[in-house]
Short mmCIF file of N, CA and C in Angstrom, two decimals:
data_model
loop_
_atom_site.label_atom_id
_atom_site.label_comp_id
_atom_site.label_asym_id
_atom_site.label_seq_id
_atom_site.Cartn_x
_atom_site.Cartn_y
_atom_site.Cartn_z
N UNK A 1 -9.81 -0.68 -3.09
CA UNK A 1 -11.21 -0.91 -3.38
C UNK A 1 -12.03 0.31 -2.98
N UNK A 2 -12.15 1.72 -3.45
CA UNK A 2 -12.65 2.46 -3.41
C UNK A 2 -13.61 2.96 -4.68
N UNK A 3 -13.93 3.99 -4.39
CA UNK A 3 -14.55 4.48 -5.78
C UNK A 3 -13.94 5.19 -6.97
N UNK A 4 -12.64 4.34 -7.36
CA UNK A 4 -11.79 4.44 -8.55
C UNK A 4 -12.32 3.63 -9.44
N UNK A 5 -12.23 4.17 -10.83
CA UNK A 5 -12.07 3.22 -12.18
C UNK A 5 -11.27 2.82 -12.11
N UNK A 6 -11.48 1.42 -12.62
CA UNK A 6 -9.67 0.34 -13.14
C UNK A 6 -9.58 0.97 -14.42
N UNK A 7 -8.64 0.92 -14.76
CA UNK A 7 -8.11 1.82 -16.29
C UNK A 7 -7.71 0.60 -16.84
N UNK A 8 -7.93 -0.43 -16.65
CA UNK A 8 -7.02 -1.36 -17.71
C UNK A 8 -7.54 -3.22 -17.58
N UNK A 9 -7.56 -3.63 -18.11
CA UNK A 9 -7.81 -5.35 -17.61
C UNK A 9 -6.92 -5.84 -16.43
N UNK A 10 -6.01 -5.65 -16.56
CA UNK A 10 -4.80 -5.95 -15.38
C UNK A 10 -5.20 -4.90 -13.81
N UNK A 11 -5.86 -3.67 -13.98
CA UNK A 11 -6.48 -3.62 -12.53
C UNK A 11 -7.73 -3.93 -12.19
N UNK A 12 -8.95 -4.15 -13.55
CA UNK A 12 -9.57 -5.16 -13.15
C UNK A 12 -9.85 -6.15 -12.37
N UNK A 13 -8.64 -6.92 -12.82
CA UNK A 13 -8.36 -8.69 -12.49
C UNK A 13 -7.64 -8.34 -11.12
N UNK A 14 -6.69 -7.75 -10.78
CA UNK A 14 -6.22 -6.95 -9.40
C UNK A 14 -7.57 -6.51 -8.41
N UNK A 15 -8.41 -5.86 -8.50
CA UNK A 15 -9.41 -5.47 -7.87
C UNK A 15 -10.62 -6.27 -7.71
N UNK A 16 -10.76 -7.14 -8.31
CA UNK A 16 -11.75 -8.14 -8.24
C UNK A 16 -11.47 -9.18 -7.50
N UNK A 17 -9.89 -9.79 -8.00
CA UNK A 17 -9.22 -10.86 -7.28
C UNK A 17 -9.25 -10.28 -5.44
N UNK A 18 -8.68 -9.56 -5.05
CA UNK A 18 -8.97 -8.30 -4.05
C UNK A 18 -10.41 -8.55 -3.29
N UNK A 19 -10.93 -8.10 -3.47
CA UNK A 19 -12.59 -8.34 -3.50
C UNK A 19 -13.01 -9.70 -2.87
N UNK A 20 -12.56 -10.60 -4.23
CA UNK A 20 -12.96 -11.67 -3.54
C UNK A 20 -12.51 -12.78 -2.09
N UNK A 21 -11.10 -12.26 -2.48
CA UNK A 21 -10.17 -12.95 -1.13
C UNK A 21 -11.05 -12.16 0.16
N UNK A 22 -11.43 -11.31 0.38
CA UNK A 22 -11.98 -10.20 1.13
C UNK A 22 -13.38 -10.44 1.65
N UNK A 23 -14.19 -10.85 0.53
CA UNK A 23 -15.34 -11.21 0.32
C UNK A 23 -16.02 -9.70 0.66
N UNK A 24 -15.78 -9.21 -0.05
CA UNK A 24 -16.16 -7.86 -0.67
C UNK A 24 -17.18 -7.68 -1.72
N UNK A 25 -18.55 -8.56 -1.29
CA UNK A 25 -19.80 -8.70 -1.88
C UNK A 25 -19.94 -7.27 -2.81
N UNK A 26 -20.37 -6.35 -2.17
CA UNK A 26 -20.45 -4.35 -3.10
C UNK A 26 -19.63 -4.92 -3.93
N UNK A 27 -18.41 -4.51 -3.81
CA UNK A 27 -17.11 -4.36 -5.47
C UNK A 27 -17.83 -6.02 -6.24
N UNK A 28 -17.66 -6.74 -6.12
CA UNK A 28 -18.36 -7.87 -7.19
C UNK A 28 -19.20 -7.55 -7.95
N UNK A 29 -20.61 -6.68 -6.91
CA UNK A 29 -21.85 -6.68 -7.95
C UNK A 29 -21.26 -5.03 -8.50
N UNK A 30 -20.19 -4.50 -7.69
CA UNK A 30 -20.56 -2.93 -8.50
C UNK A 30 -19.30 -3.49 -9.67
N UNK A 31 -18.65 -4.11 -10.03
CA UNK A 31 -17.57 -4.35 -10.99
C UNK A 31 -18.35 -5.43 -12.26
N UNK A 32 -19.10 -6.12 -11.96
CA UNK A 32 -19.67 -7.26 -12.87
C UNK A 32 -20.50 -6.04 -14.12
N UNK A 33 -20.23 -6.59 -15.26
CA UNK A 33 -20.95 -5.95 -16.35
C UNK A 33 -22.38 -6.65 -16.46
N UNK A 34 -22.91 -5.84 -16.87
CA UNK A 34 -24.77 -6.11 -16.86
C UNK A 34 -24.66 -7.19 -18.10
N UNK A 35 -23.56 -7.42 -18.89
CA UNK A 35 -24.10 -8.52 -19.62
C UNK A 35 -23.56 -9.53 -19.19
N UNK A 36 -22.62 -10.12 -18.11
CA UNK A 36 -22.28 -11.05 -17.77
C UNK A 36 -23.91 -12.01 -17.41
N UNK A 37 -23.55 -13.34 -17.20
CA UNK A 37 -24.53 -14.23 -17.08
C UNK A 37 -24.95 -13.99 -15.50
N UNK A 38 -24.37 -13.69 -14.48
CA UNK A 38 -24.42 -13.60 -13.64
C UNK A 38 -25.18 -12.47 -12.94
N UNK A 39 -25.31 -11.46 -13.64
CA UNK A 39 -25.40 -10.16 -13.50
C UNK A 39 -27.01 -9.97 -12.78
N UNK A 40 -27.47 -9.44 -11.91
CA UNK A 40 -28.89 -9.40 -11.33
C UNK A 40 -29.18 -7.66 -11.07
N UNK A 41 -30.43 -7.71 -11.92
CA UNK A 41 -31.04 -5.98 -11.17
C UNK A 41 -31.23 -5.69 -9.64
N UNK A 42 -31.97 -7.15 -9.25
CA UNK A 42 -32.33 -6.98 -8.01
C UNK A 42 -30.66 -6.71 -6.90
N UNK A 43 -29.88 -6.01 -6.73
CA UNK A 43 -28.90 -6.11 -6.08
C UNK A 43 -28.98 -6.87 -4.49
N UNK A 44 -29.80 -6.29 -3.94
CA UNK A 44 -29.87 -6.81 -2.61
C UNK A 44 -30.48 -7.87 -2.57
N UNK A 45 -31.05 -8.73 -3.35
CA UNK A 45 -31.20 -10.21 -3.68
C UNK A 45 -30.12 -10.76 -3.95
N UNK A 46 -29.17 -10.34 -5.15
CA UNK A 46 -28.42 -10.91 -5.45
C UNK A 46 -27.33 -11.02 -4.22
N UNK A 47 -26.81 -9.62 -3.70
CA UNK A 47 -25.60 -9.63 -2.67
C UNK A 47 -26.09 -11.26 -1.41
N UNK A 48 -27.63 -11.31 -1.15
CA UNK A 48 -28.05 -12.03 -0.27
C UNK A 48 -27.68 -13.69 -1.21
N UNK A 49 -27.58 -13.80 -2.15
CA UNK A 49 -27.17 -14.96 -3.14
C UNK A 49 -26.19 -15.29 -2.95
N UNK A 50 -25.49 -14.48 -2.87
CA UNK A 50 -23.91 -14.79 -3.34
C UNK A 50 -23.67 -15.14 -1.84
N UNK A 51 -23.95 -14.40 -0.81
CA UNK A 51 -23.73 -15.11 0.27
C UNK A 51 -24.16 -16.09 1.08
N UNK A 52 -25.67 -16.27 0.56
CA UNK A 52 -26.23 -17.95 1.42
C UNK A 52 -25.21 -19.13 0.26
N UNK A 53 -25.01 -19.32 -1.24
CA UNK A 53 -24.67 -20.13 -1.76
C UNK A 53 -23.27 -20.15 -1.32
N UNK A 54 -22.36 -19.55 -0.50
CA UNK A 54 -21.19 -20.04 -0.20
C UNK A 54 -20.14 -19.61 -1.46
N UNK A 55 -20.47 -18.64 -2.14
CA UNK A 55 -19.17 -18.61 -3.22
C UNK A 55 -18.22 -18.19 -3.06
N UNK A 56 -17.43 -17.58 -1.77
CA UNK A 56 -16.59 -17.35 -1.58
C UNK A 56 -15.93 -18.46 -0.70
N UNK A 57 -16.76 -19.71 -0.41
CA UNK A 57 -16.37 -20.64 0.36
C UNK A 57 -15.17 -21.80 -0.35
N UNK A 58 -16.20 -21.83 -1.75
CA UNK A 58 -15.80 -22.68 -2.92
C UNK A 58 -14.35 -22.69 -3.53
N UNK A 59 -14.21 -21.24 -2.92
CA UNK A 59 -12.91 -20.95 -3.97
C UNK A 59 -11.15 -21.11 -2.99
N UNK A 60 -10.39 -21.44 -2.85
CA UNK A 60 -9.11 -20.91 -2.08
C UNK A 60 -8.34 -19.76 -2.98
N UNK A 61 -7.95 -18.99 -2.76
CA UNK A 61 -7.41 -18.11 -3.28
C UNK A 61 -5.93 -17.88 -2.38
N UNK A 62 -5.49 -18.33 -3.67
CA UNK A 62 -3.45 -18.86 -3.21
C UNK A 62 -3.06 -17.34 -3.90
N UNK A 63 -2.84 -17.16 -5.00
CA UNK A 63 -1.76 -16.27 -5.79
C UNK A 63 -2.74 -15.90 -7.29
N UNK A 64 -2.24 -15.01 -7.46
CA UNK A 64 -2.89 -14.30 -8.43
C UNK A 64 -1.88 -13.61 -9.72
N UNK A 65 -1.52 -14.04 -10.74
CA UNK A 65 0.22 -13.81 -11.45
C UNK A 65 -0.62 -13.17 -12.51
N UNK A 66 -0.06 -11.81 -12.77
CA UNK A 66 -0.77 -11.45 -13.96
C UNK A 66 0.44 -11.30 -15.02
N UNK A 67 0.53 -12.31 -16.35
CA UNK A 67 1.62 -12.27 -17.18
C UNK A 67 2.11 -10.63 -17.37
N UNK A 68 3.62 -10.64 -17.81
CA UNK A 68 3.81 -9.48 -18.22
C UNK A 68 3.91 -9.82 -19.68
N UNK A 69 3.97 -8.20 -19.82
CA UNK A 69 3.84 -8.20 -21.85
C UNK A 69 4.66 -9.00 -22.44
N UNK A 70 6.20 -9.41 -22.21
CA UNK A 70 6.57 -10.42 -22.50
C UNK A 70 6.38 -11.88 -23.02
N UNK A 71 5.58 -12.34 -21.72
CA UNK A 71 5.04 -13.48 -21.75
C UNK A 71 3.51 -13.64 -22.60
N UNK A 72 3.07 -12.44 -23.32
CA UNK A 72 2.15 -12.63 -23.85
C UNK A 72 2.03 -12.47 -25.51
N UNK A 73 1.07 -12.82 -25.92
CA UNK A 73 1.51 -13.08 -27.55
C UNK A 73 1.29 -11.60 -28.12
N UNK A 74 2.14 -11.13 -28.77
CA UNK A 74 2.69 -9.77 -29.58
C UNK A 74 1.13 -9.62 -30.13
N UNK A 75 0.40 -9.97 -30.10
CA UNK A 75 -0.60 -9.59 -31.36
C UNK A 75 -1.42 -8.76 -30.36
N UNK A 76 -1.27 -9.17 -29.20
CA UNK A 76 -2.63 -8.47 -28.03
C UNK A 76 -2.45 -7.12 -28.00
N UNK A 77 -3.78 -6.68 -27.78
CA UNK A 77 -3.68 -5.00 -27.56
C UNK A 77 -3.57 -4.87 -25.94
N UNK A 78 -4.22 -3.49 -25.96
CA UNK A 78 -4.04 -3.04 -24.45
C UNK A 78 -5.69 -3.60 -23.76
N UNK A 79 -6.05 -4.18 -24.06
CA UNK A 79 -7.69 -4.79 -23.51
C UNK A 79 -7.54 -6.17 -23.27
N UNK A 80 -6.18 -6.64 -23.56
CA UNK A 80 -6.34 -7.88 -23.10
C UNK A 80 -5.34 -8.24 -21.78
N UNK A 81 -5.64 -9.12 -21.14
CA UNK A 81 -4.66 -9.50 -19.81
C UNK A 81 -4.98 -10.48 -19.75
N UNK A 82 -3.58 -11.14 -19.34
CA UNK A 82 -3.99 -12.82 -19.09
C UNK A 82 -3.43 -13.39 -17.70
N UNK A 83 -4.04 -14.09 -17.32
CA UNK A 83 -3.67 -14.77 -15.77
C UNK A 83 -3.30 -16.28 -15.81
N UNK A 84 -2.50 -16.26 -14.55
CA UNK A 84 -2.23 -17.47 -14.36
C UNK A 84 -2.61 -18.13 -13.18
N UNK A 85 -3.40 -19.65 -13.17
CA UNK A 85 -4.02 -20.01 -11.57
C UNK A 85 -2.79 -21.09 -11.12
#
């Protein structure tokens, strides 16, 4: 969790998942895209959000399986990744 780009959906979903087990408020709001629903200008409102509402409380975070190409349908490109909960 530094100041690297993820190069791919699969370190995405790695670095976020990361994050959150961590509760690594920064990487959330610096990884979330401005068009997600979630997404807030005000940052230091929002970081203060995310932590009075408990959202890292809500969640248990067991395992994190990211399919390999195998297991995924031939048609996908390289932008897609899929998980398993």
């Amino acid at each position: 969790l530094g100041e690297q780009q993820c190069e791919s959906p699969r370190s995405v979903l790695k670095s976020r998942y990361t994050a959150f087990c961590f509760r690594n408020i920064g990487h959330i709001i610096a990884t979330t895209n401005p068009q997600c629903r979630d997404y807030q200008q005000d940052k230091i409102a929002w970081a203060k959000d995310l932590d009075k509402t408990g959202m890292f409380d809500s969640f248990e975070f067991v395992e994190l399986n990211i399919l390999d190409k195998e297991q995924q349908d031939s048609t996908d490109d390289d932008n897609t990744a899929y998980i398993k909960f």
